[in-house]
């Protein structure tokens, strides 16, 4: 059993090493777009690194929402040329929506479980009330006496 855990740890380390190598290659080839992406996704990256839950659900949701908001600035950078990257990042209208999207992803992870619990509880209470009403209707229809 200990051998299996060790193999899993080694596989995870290799994955992290490979991801680090890929990020390093991207930064070496295209430093300005990578810097822009890192700044736009900074809140999500921070939470992704600090999230200790299995699967990192909060960080992944923030990264997904923030990535969706990064498309337009990256297209703008592509059209304007790489030298405009830092000028774009100095504009709050560029990084503000991306950070707001990251915040929206965080908010979804906090509110969605509460909302779903409320919806499920409401559905459960509604179904229980319908079943009680149906039971009463059947008892009356069949003239059964209640035994308590």
PDB file of C-alpha atoms in Angstrom:
ATOM      1  CA  UNK A   1       0.000   0.000   0.000  1.00  0.00           C
ATOM      2  CA  UNK A   2       2.817   2.399   0.794  1.00  0.00           C
ATOM      3  CA  UNK A   3       4.329   1.624  -2.576  1.00  0.00           C
ATOM      4  CA  UNK A   4       1.172   2.788  -4.384  1.00  0.00           C
ATOM      5  CA  UNK A   5       1.139   6.083  -2.509  1.00  0.00           C
ATOM      6  CA  UNK A   6       4.766   6.675  -3.415  1.00  0.00           C
ATOM      7  CA  UNK A   7       4.075   6.030  -7.088  1.00  0.00           C
ATOM      8  CA  UNK A   8       1.155   8.481  -6.960  1.00  0.00           C
ATOM      9  CA  UNK A   9       3.345  11.138  -5.344  1.00  0.00           C
ATOM     10  CA  UNK A  10       6.018  10.626  -7.994  1.00  0.00           C
ATOM     11  CA  UNK A  11       3.431  10.933 -10.758  1.00  0.00           C
ATOM     12  CA  UNK A  12       2.141  14.181  -9.227  1.00  0.00           C
ATOM     13  CA  UNK A  13       5.659  15.580  -8.961  1.00  0.00           C
ATOM     14  CA  UNK A  14       6.319  14.757 -12.593  1.00  0.00           C
ATOM     15  CA  UNK A  15       3.133  16.548 -13.599  1.00  0.00           C
ATOM     16  CA  UNK A  16       4.082  19.630 -11.594  1.00  0.00           C
ATOM     17  CA  UNK A  17       7.567  19.554 -13.092  1.00  0.00           C
ATOM     18  CA  UNK A  18       6.128  19.288 -16.602  1.00  0.00           C
ATOM     19  CA  UNK A  19       3.727  22.165 -15.983  1.00  0.00           C
ATOM     20  CA  UNK A  20       6.584  24.297 -14.682  1.00  0.00           C
ATOM     21  CA  UNK A  21       8.641  23.472 -17.741  1.00  0.00           C
ATOM     22  CA  UNK A  22       5.756  24.371 -20.055  1.00  0.00           C
ATOM     23  CA  UNK A  23       5.181  27.681 -18.248  1.00  0.00           C
ATOM     24  CA  UNK A  24       8.887  28.484 -18.439  1.00  0.00           C
ATOM     25  CA  UNK A  25       8.912  27.783 -22.165  1.00  0.00           C
ATOM     26  CA  UNK A  26       5.866  30.027 -22.695  1.00  0.00           C
ATOM     27  CA  UNK A  27       7.482  32.857 -20.731  1.00  0.00           C
ATOM     28  CA  UNK A  28      10.706  32.475 -22.713  1.00  0.00           C
ATOM     29  CA  UNK A  29       8.904  32.514 -26.070  1.00  0.00           C
ATOM     30  CA  UNK A  30       6.200  35.135 -25.364  1.00  0.00           C
ATOM     31  CA  UNK A  31       6.968  37.082 -22.169  1.00  0.00           C
ATOM     32  CA  UNK A  32       4.542  39.981 -22.691  1.00  0.00           C
ATOM     33  CA  UNK A  33       1.382  37.897 -23.285  1.00  0.00           C
ATOM     34  CA  UNK A  34       2.381  35.576 -20.428  1.00  0.00           C
ATOM     35  CA  UNK A  35       2.869  38.547 -18.108  1.00  0.00           C
ATOM     36  CA  UNK A  36      -0.486  39.929 -19.168  1.00  0.00           C
ATOM     37  CA  UNK A  37      -2.211  36.606 -18.542  1.00  0.00           C
ATOM     38  CA  UNK A  38      -0.496  36.293 -15.154  1.00  0.00           C
ATOM     39  CA  UNK A  39      -1.654  39.773 -14.105  1.00  0.00           C
ATOM     40  CA  UNK A  40      -5.194  39.239 -15.390  1.00  0.00           C
ATOM     41  CA  UNK A  41      -5.472  35.901 -13.591  1.00  0.00           C
ATOM     42  CA  UNK A  42      -3.486  36.899 -10.471  1.00  0.00           C
ATOM     43  CA  UNK A  43      -6.411  36.460  -8.024  1.00  0.00           C
ATOM     44  CA  UNK A  44      -7.259  33.062  -9.472  1.00  0.00           C
ATOM     45  CA  UNK A  45      -3.645  31.908  -9.469  1.00  0.00           C
ATOM     46  CA  UNK A  46      -3.244  32.991  -5.838  1.00  0.00           C
ATOM     47  CA  UNK A  47      -6.376  31.120  -4.741  1.00  0.00           C
ATOM     48  CA  UNK A  48      -5.423  28.102  -6.857  1.00  0.00           C
ATOM     49  CA  UNK A  49      -2.100  27.905  -5.016  1.00  0.00           C
ATOM     50  CA  UNK A  50      -3.728  28.342  -1.582  1.00  0.00           C
ATOM     51  CA  UNK A  51      -6.770  26.109  -2.122  1.00  0.00           C
ATOM     52  CA  UNK A  52      -6.300  22.890  -0.134  1.00  0.00           C
ATOM     53  CA  UNK A  53      -9.543  21.117  -1.033  1.00  0.00           C
ATOM     54  CA  UNK A  54      -9.229  18.043  -3.258  1.00  0.00           C
ATOM     55  CA  UNK A  55      -9.533  19.131  -6.863  1.00  0.00           C
ATOM     56  CA  UNK A  56      -9.146  22.792  -5.869  1.00  0.00           C
ATOM     57  CA  UNK A  57     -12.745  23.708  -6.780  1.00  0.00           C
ATOM     58  CA  UNK A  58     -12.589  27.376  -5.753  1.00  0.00           C
ATOM     59  CA  UNK A  59      -9.369  28.067  -7.631  1.00  0.00           C
ATOM     60  CA  UNK A  60     -10.581  26.198 -10.700  1.00  0.00           C
ATOM     61  CA  UNK A  61     -13.868  28.131 -10.801  1.00  0.00           C
ATOM     62  CA  UNK A  62     -12.030  31.422 -10.456  1.00  0.00           C
ATOM     63  CA  UNK A  63      -9.557  30.399 -13.151  1.00  0.00           C
ATOM     64  CA  UNK A  64     -12.366  29.428 -15.515  1.00  0.00           C
ATOM     65  CA  UNK A  65     -14.297  32.665 -15.048  1.00  0.00           C
ATOM     66  CA  UNK A  66     -11.139  34.781 -15.211  1.00  0.00           C
ATOM     67  CA  UNK A  67      -9.955  32.989 -18.347  1.00  0.00           C
ATOM     68  CA  UNK A  68     -13.205  33.847 -20.082  1.00  0.00           C
ATOM     69  CA  UNK A  69     -12.593  37.521 -19.288  1.00  0.00           C
ATOM     70  CA  UNK A  70      -8.993  37.331 -20.567  1.00  0.00           C
ATOM     71  CA  UNK A  71      -9.926  36.616 -24.168  1.00  0.00           C
ATOM     72  CA  UNK A  72     -10.703  40.195 -25.166  1.00  0.00           C
ATOM     73  CA  UNK A  73      -7.518  41.745 -23.683  1.00  0.00           C
ATOM     74  CA  UNK A  74      -5.348  39.066 -25.295  1.00  0.00           C
ATOM     75  CA  UNK A  75      -7.014  39.664 -28.691  1.00  0.00           C
ATOM     76  CA  UNK A  76      -6.460  43.404 -28.227  1.00  0.00           C
ATOM     77  CA  UNK A  77      -2.808  42.775 -27.367  1.00  0.00           C
ATOM     78  CA  UNK A  78      -2.455  40.589 -30.451  1.00  0.00           C
ATOM     79  CA  UNK A  79      -3.927  43.306 -32.676  1.00  0.00           C
ATOM     80  CA  UNK A  80      -1.950  46.190 -31.143  1.00  0.00           C
ATOM     81  CA  UNK A  81       1.361  44.393 -30.985  1.00  0.00           C
ATOM     82  CA  UNK A  82       3.370  43.119 -28.060  1.00  0.00           C
ATOM     83  CA  UNK A  83       4.694  46.518 -27.021  1.00  0.00           C
ATOM     84  CA  UNK A  84       1.209  47.635 -25.953  1.00  0.00           C
ATOM     85  CA  UNK A  85       1.014  44.983 -23.213  1.00  0.00           C
ATOM     86  CA  UNK A  86       2.099  47.135 -20.305  1.00  0.00           C
ATOM     87  CA  UNK A  87       0.007  50.062 -21.545  1.00  0.00           C
ATOM     88  CA  UNK A  88      -3.023  47.786 -21.581  1.00  0.00           C
ATOM     89  CA  UNK A  89      -2.287  46.523 -18.073  1.00  0.00           C
ATOM     90  CA  UNK A  90      -2.114  50.062 -16.714  1.00  0.00           C
ATOM     91  CA  UNK A  91      -5.745  50.543 -17.748  1.00  0.00           C
ATOM     92  CA  UNK A  92      -8.199  49.428 -15.014  1.00  0.00           C
ATOM     93  CA  UNK A  93     -10.743  48.763 -17.763  1.00  0.00           C
ATOM     94  CA  UNK A  94      -8.549  45.870 -18.890  1.00  0.00           C
ATOM     95  CA  UNK A  95      -7.658  44.064 -15.677  1.00  0.00           C
ATOM     96  CA  UNK A  96     -10.772  45.162 -13.749  1.00  0.00           C
ATOM     97  CA  UNK A  97     -13.225  42.938 -15.636  1.00  0.00           C
ATOM     98  CA  UNK A  98     -10.866  39.961 -15.419  1.00  0.00           C
ATOM     99  CA  UNK A  99     -10.500  40.393 -11.675  1.00  0.00           C
ATOM    100  CA  UNK A 100     -14.259  40.918 -11.355  1.00  0.00           C
ATOM    101  CA  UNK A 101     -14.821  37.676 -13.284  1.00  0.00           C
ATOM    102  CA  UNK A 102     -12.459  35.899 -10.866  1.00  0.00           C
ATOM    103  CA  UNK A 103     -14.459  37.370  -7.990  1.00  0.00           C
ATOM    104  CA  UNK A 104     -17.631  36.142  -9.668  1.00  0.00           C
ATOM    105  CA  UNK A 105     -16.177  32.629  -9.831  1.00  0.00           C
ATOM    106  CA  UNK A 106     -15.352  32.819  -6.125  1.00  0.00           C
ATOM    107  CA  UNK A 107     -18.849  34.092  -5.353  1.00  0.00           C
ATOM    108  CA  UNK A 108     -20.385  31.209  -7.292  1.00  0.00           C
ATOM    109  CA  UNK A 109     -18.435  28.682  -5.237  1.00  0.00           C
ATOM    110  CA  UNK A 110     -19.657  30.315  -2.039  1.00  0.00           C
ATOM    111  CA  UNK A 111     -23.305  30.916  -2.937  1.00  0.00           C
ATOM    112  CA  UNK A 112     -24.128  27.962  -5.163  1.00  0.00           C
ATOM    113  CA  UNK A 113     -23.972  25.306  -2.397  1.00  0.00           C
ATOM    114  CA  UNK A 114     -26.232  27.426  -0.170  1.00  0.00           C
ATOM    115  CA  UNK A 115     -28.699  28.045  -3.002  1.00  0.00           C
ATOM    116  CA  UNK A 116     -28.725  24.388  -4.018  1.00  0.00           C
ATOM    117  CA  UNK A 117     -29.311  23.298  -0.421  1.00  0.00           C
ATOM    118  CA  UNK A 118     -32.265  25.693  -0.211  1.00  0.00           C
ATOM    119  CA  UNK A 119     -33.715  24.462  -3.504  1.00  0.00           C
ATOM    120  CA  UNK A 120     -33.322  20.811  -2.513  1.00  0.00           C
ATOM    121  CA  UNK A 121     -34.852  21.453   0.922  1.00  0.00           C
ATOM    122  CA  UNK A 122     -37.782  23.272  -0.651  1.00  0.00           C
ATOM    123  CA  UNK A 123     -38.334  20.451  -3.144  1.00  0.00           C
ATOM    124  CA  UNK A 124     -38.178  17.892  -0.345  1.00  0.00           C
ATOM    125  CA  UNK A 125     -40.722  19.763   1.798  1.00  0.00           C
ATOM    126  CA  UNK A 126     -42.992  20.213  -1.200  1.00  0.00           C
ATOM    127  CA  UNK A 127     -42.855  16.528  -2.056  1.00  0.00           C
ATOM    128  CA  UNK A 128     -43.513  15.530   1.555  1.00  0.00           C
ATOM    129  CA  UNK A 129     -46.575  17.799   1.643  1.00  0.00           C
ATOM    130  CA  UNK A 130     -47.865  16.319  -1.636  1.00  0.00           C
ATOM    131  CA  UNK A 131     -47.376  12.772  -0.326  1.00  0.00           C
ATOM    132  CA  UNK A 132     -49.175  13.576   2.936  1.00  0.00           C
ATOM    133  CA  UNK A 133     -52.092  15.083   0.990  1.00  0.00           C
ATOM    134  CA  UNK A 134     -52.231  12.040  -1.296  1.00  0.00           C
ATOM    135  CA  UNK A 135     -52.191   9.723   1.741  1.00  0.00           C
ATOM    136  CA  UNK A 136     -55.077  11.625   3.328  1.00  0.00           C
ATOM    137  CA  UNK A 137     -57.033  11.487   0.069  1.00  0.00           C
ATOM    138  CA  UNK A 138     -56.503   7.724  -0.208  1.00  0.00           C
ATOM    139  CA  UNK A 139     -57.478   7.160   3.420  1.00  0.00           C
ATOM    140  CA  UNK A 140     -60.724   9.062   2.873  1.00  0.00           C
ATOM    141  CA  UNK A 141     -61.418   7.329  -0.438  1.00  0.00           C
ATOM    142  CA  UNK A 142     -60.943   3.849   1.000  1.00  0.00           C
ATOM    143  CA  UNK A 143     -62.629   4.560   4.349  1.00  0.00           C
ATOM    144  CA  UNK A 144     -59.656   3.400   6.378  1.00  0.00           C
ATOM    145  CA  UNK A 145     -59.596   4.396   9.976  1.00  0.00           C
ATOM    146  CA  UNK A 146     -56.410   5.855  11.257  1.00  0.00           C
ATOM    147  CA  UNK A 147     -54.738   3.735  13.893  1.00  0.00           C
ATOM    148  CA  UNK A 148     -52.444   5.683  16.086  1.00  0.00           C
TER     149      UNK A 148
END
